[in-house]
GROMACS .gro file of C-alpha atoms in nm:
model
  244
    1MET     CA    1   0.000   0.000   0.000
    2THR     CA    2   0.281   0.238   0.091
    3ALA     CA    3   0.470   0.153  -0.227
    4ASN     CA    4   0.162   0.222  -0.439
    5LEU     CA    5   0.110   0.553  -0.261
    6GLY     CA    6   0.473   0.650  -0.327
    7LEU     CA    7   0.441   0.560  -0.694
    8SER     CA    8   0.122   0.762  -0.729
    9ARG     CA    9   0.286   1.065  -0.569
   10GLY     CA   10   0.585   1.029  -0.798
   11ALA     CA   11   0.361   1.005  -1.101
   12ALA     CA   12   0.170   1.313  -0.987
   13ARG     CA   13   0.491   1.507  -0.947
   14ALA     CA   14   0.609   1.396  -1.290
   15GLN     CA   15   0.281   1.508  -1.443
   16GLY     CA   16   0.307   1.840  -1.262
   17ILE     CA   17   0.657   1.891  -1.397
   18ARG     CA   18   0.544   1.804  -1.747
   19LYS     CA   19   0.257   2.047  -1.729
   20THR     CA   20   0.485   2.331  -1.624
   21PRO     CA   21   0.509   2.570  -1.920
   22VAL     CA   22   0.855   2.605  -2.069
   23ARG     CA   23   0.971   2.961  -2.114
   24HIS     CA   24   1.155   3.047  -2.427
   25GLY     CA   25   1.494   3.217  -2.399
   26SER     CA   26   1.393   3.492  -2.637
   27LYS     CA   27   1.119   3.604  -2.396
   28ASP     CA   28   1.342   3.602  -2.090
   29HIS     CA   29   1.629   3.775  -2.271
   30PRO     CA   30   1.498   3.990  -2.555
   31LEU     CA   31   1.739   4.047  -2.838
   32TRP     CA   32   1.685   4.421  -2.822
   33PHE     CA   33   1.899   4.423  -2.507
   34LEU     CA   34   2.192   4.384  -2.746
   35ILE     CA   35   2.113   4.707  -2.930
   36PRO     CA   36   2.340   4.931  -2.711
   37ALA     CA   37   2.635   4.692  -2.755
   38PHE     CA   38   2.579   4.671  -3.130
   39ALA     CA   39   2.548   5.051  -3.150
   40VAL     CA   40   2.884   5.099  -2.976
   41LEU     CA   41   3.043   4.836  -3.202
   42LEU     CA   42   2.898   5.000  -3.511
   43ILE     CA   43   2.999   5.356  -3.421
   44PHE     CA   44   3.347   5.293  -3.283
   45PHE     CA   45   3.461   4.993  -3.491
   46VAL     CA   46   3.264   4.919  -3.806
   47VAL     CA   47   3.222   5.278  -3.931
   48PRO     CA   48   3.589   5.381  -3.871
   49THR     CA   49   3.712   5.060  -4.033
   50LEU     CA   50   3.502   5.113  -4.344
   51SER     CA   51   3.604   5.479  -4.352
   52ASN     CA   52   3.971   5.379  -4.364
   53PHE     CA   53   3.913   5.194  -4.691
   54PHE     CA   54   3.746   5.503  -4.837
   55TYR     CA   55   4.004   5.756  -4.714
   56ALA     CA   56   4.288   5.548  -4.861
   57PHE     CA   57   4.176   5.658  -5.206
   58THR     CA   58   4.144   6.029  -5.116
   59ASP     CA   59   4.373   6.319  -5.023
   60TRP     CA   60   4.210   6.352  -4.681
   61SER     CA   61   4.397   6.565  -4.428
   62SER     CA   62   4.299   6.677  -4.082
   63PHE     CA   63   4.426   7.029  -4.162
   64ARG     CA   64   4.158   7.101  -4.425
   65SER     CA   65   3.797   7.012  -4.479
   66GLU     CA   66   3.805   6.938  -4.854
   67ILE     CA   67   3.835   6.572  -4.958
   68GLU     CA   68   3.901   6.468  -5.316
   69LEU     CA   69   3.934   6.123  -5.472
   70ILE     CA   70   4.284   6.061  -5.609
   71GLY     CA   71   4.264   5.691  -5.695
   72THR     CA   72   4.570   5.479  -5.618
   73LYS     CA   73   4.823   5.763  -5.586
   74ASN     CA   74   4.863   5.703  -5.213
   75PHE     CA   75   4.960   5.339  -5.273
   76GLU     CA   76   5.196   5.433  -5.554
   77ALA     CA   77   5.375   5.683  -5.330
   78LEU     CA   78   5.389   5.429  -5.048
   79PHE     CA   79   5.569   5.170  -5.260
   80ALA     CA   80   5.787   5.429  -5.437
   81ASN     CA   81   5.952   5.592  -5.133
   82GLY     CA   82   6.079   5.261  -4.989
   83LYS     CA   83   5.944   5.318  -4.638
   84LEU     CA   84   5.693   5.032  -4.653
   85LEU     CA   85   5.949   4.751  -4.636
   86SER     CA   86   6.137   4.930  -4.360
   87ALA     CA   87   5.820   4.970  -4.156
   88LEU     CA   88   5.727   4.604  -4.209
   89GLY     CA   89   6.075   4.497  -4.097
   90ILE     CA   90   6.054   4.705  -3.780
   91THR     CA   91   5.709   4.565  -3.705
   92LEU     CA   92   5.837   4.209  -3.751
   93VAL     CA   93   6.134   4.266  -3.520
   94TYR     CA   94   5.906   4.426  -3.261
   95ALA     CA   95   5.661   4.134  -3.275
   96VAL     CA   96   5.941   3.878  -3.230
   97LEU     CA   97   6.094   4.067  -2.937
   98VAL     CA   98   5.756   4.104  -2.765
   99ALA     CA   99   5.680   3.733  -2.809
  100ILE     CA  100   6.019   3.634  -2.664
  101PHE     CA  101   6.016   3.875  -2.369
  102GLN     CA  102   5.652   3.824  -2.274
  103ASN     CA  103   5.669   3.445  -2.277
  104LEU     CA  104   6.008   3.438  -2.106
  105PHE     CA  105   5.900   3.669  -1.824
  106GLY     CA  106   5.567   3.491  -1.786
  107LEU     CA  107   5.731   3.148  -1.765
  108ILE     CA  108   5.987   3.265  -1.509
  109LEU     CA  109   5.714   3.419  -1.293
  110ALA     CA  110   5.502   3.103  -1.320
  111LEU     CA  111   5.793   2.889  -1.203
  112LEU     CA  112   5.878   3.123  -0.916
  113LEU     CA  113   5.517   3.163  -0.799
  114GLU     CA  114   5.394   2.808  -0.861
  115ARG     CA  115   5.349   2.717  -0.494
  116ASP     CA  116   5.012   2.818  -0.347
  117THR     CA  117   5.114   3.037  -0.056
  118ARG     CA  118   4.970   3.364   0.066
  119VAL     CA  119   5.275   3.557  -0.043
  120ASN     CA  120   5.273   3.401  -0.390
  121ARG     CA  121   4.902   3.477  -0.435
  122ALA     CA  122   4.959   3.842  -0.344
  123VAL     CA  123   5.256   3.867  -0.580
  124ARG     CA  124   5.052   3.709  -0.862
  125VAL     CA  125   4.787   3.977  -0.818
  126ALA     CA  126   5.055   4.248  -0.819
  127PHE     CA  127   5.200   4.122  -1.148
  128PHE     CA  128   4.853   4.094  -1.302
  129VAL     CA  129   4.765   4.458  -1.224
  130PRO     CA  130   4.947   4.594  -1.535
  131VAL     CA  131   4.728   4.370  -1.755
  132ILE     CA  132   4.413   4.553  -1.649
  133MET     CA  133   4.588   4.890  -1.646
  134SER     CA  134   4.512   5.133  -1.926
  135ALA     CA  135   4.773   5.124  -2.203
  136LEU     CA  136   4.766   5.504  -2.214
  137ALA     CA  137   4.845   5.526  -1.842
  138ALA     CA  138   5.130   5.276  -1.877
  139GLY     CA  139   5.269   5.478  -2.167
  140TYR     CA  140   5.270   5.802  -1.968
  141ILE     CA  141   5.436   5.630  -1.671
  142PHE     CA  142   5.721   5.486  -1.877
  143GLN     CA  143   5.758   5.807  -2.075
  144ALA     CA  144   5.826   5.987  -1.748
  145LEU     CA  145   6.062   5.713  -1.630
  146LEU     CA  146   6.265   5.683  -1.951
  147LYS     CA  147   6.315   6.045  -2.054
  148PRO     CA  148   6.673   6.184  -2.021
  149ASP     CA  149   6.598   6.357  -1.691
  150GLY     CA  150   6.365   6.080  -1.573
  151ALA     CA  151   6.374   5.849  -1.274
  152LEU     CA  152   6.568   5.566  -1.444
  153ASN     CA  153   6.862   5.788  -1.535
  154GLY     CA  154   6.846   5.937  -1.187
  155ILE     CA  155   6.878   5.590  -1.031
  156LEU     CA  156   7.165   5.500  -1.264
  157GLY     CA  157   7.336   5.826  -1.173
  158LEU     CA  158   7.315   5.741  -0.803
  159LEU     CA  159   7.451   5.391  -0.859
  160THR     CA  160   7.739   5.500  -1.083
  161ASP     CA  161   7.804   5.823  -0.892
  162SER     CA  162   7.785   6.022  -1.215
  163THR     CA  163   7.534   6.206  -1.431
  164SER     CA  164   7.338   5.978  -1.663
  165GLU     CA  165   7.127   6.121  -1.948
  166ILE     CA  166   7.068   5.823  -2.173
  167ALA     CA  167   6.796   5.880  -2.431
  168TRP     CA  168   6.618   5.548  -2.387
  169LEU     CA  169   6.341   5.645  -2.627
  170GLY     CA  170   6.565   5.834  -2.869
  171SER     CA  171   6.814   5.567  -2.974
  172THR     CA  172   6.771   5.421  -3.322
  173THR     CA  173   6.908   5.088  -3.195
  174TRP     CA  174   6.764   5.036  -2.848
  175THR     CA  175   6.431   5.215  -2.862
  176ILE     CA  176   6.251   4.918  -3.018
  177VAL     CA  177   6.399   4.688  -2.751
  178VAL     CA  178   6.290   4.922  -2.471
  179VAL     CA  179   5.937   4.953  -2.611
  180ALA     CA  180   5.917   4.574  -2.648
  181LEU     CA  181   6.023   4.535  -2.284
  182VAL     CA  182   5.753   4.780  -2.176
  183HIS     CA  183   5.492   4.588  -2.374
  184ALA     CA  184   5.613   4.259  -2.225
  185TRP     CA  185   5.597   4.410  -1.874
  186LYS     CA  186   5.234   4.506  -1.926
  187TRP     CA  187   5.120   4.163  -2.050
  188MET     CA  188   5.354   3.921  -1.874
  189GLY     CA  189   5.094   3.875  -1.597
  190LEU     CA  190   4.859   3.714  -1.847
  191SER     CA  191   5.134   3.484  -1.974
  192MET     CA  192   5.212   3.397  -1.612
  193LEU     CA  193   4.854   3.281  -1.552
  194ILE     CA  194   4.854   3.073  -1.871
  195TYR     CA  195   5.178   2.899  -1.777
  196LEU     CA  196   5.057   2.850  -1.420
  197ALA     CA  197   4.741   2.683  -1.548
  198GLY     CA  198   4.953   2.447  -1.756
  199LEU     CA  199   5.192   2.365  -1.472
  200LYS     CA  200   4.903   2.291  -1.236
  201THR     CA  201   4.767   2.021  -1.469
  202ILE     CA  202   5.081   1.806  -1.437
  203ASN     CA  203   5.036   1.504  -1.215
  204ALA     CA  204   5.252   1.534  -0.904
  205ASP     CA  205   5.329   1.161  -0.916
  206VAL     CA  206   5.517   1.212  -1.245
  207ILE     CA  207   5.739   1.480  -1.091
  208GLU     CA  208   5.799   1.271  -0.781
  209ALA     CA  209   5.893   0.967  -0.992
  210ALA     CA  210   6.143   1.177  -1.188
  211ARG     CA  211   6.304   1.303  -0.869
  212LEU     CA  212   6.330   0.951  -0.729
  213ASP     CA  213   6.506   0.847  -1.050
  214GLY     CA  214   6.767   1.116  -0.984
  215ALA     CA  215   6.649   1.387  -1.226
  216GLY     CA  216   6.756   1.737  -1.129
  217TRP     CA  217   6.558   2.058  -1.156
  218TRP     CA  218   6.664   2.136  -1.511
  219ALA     CA  219   6.609   1.781  -1.638
  220THR     CA  220   6.266   1.772  -1.475
  221PHE     CA  221   6.173   2.106  -1.626
  222ALA     CA  222   6.310   2.041  -1.976
  223ARG     CA  223   6.180   1.687  -2.018
  224ILE     CA  224   5.864   1.678  -1.808
  225ARG     CA  225   5.727   2.006  -1.677
  226PHE     CA  226   5.765   2.222  -1.986
  227PRO     CA  227   5.648   1.958  -2.243
  228CYS     CA  228   5.356   1.862  -2.018
  229SER     CA  229   5.257   2.217  -1.925
  230ARG     CA  230   5.000   2.236  -2.202
  231ARG     CA  231   4.676   2.041  -2.220
  232PRO     CA  232   4.668   1.851  -2.550
  233SER     CA  233   4.381   1.922  -2.784
  234PRO     CA  234   4.157   1.634  -2.901
  235SER     CA  235   4.320   1.643  -3.244
  236THR     CA  236   4.673   1.590  -3.108
  237SER     CA  237   4.822   1.300  -2.922
  238PRO     CA  238   4.910   1.368  -2.557
  239PRO     CA  239   5.272   1.396  -2.449
  240PRO     CA  240   5.433   1.075  -2.316
  241CYS     CA  241   5.432   1.210  -1.960
  242TRP     CA  242   5.064   1.303  -1.967
  243ASP     CA  243   4.863   1.114  -1.705
  244ARG     CA  244   4.551   0.974  -1.868
   0.00000   0.00000   0.00000
């Protein structure tokens, strides 16, 4: 009798659940809520991007209001003066330097701050602050630090007991390196988190087994920790040290 009563109650509940009307997502979250976001995207991204294609074929200048179509003369002048290849070369060198510095700094920080301690958590937050900092603010800060009479030359003058007026942002050789270092400083916190996430996925038993076999820090890092610090995608085979 009790079992039949329980079954009847369960059936009643199931029927009640089935009779409950299902709300459609479009009614709970109307699409017109996206209109402000699409308006901002249209005004500040789509329209300026399309305008760039139009202005490339004109003699537009911010110093006068008249705009005339001139065809492909801008492109002809760009290829004729030889500055295009030089600019592309500088951009390539800058991209390579940023990739090297940012990943190197991020990996070093991830290795130093891998242990979950209170101090390491606080330091992680401190290194991640530049990532959320405005790029304009970071630029003004380093401009003040790196000018000839800035704080960096002042510190070097105190250490060397002499006057230092190095033009860090005025050298044709080192300016691109300095700017790449500034860019890497701003984004190395993000690289640190990515490398930390990869290092945390490694099974501790694999590291312990390597240490018992006599592997040192460098051998463990080069052959186990670094190769296994990324999670393999479904389309690739996992590394040999990956714990399935």
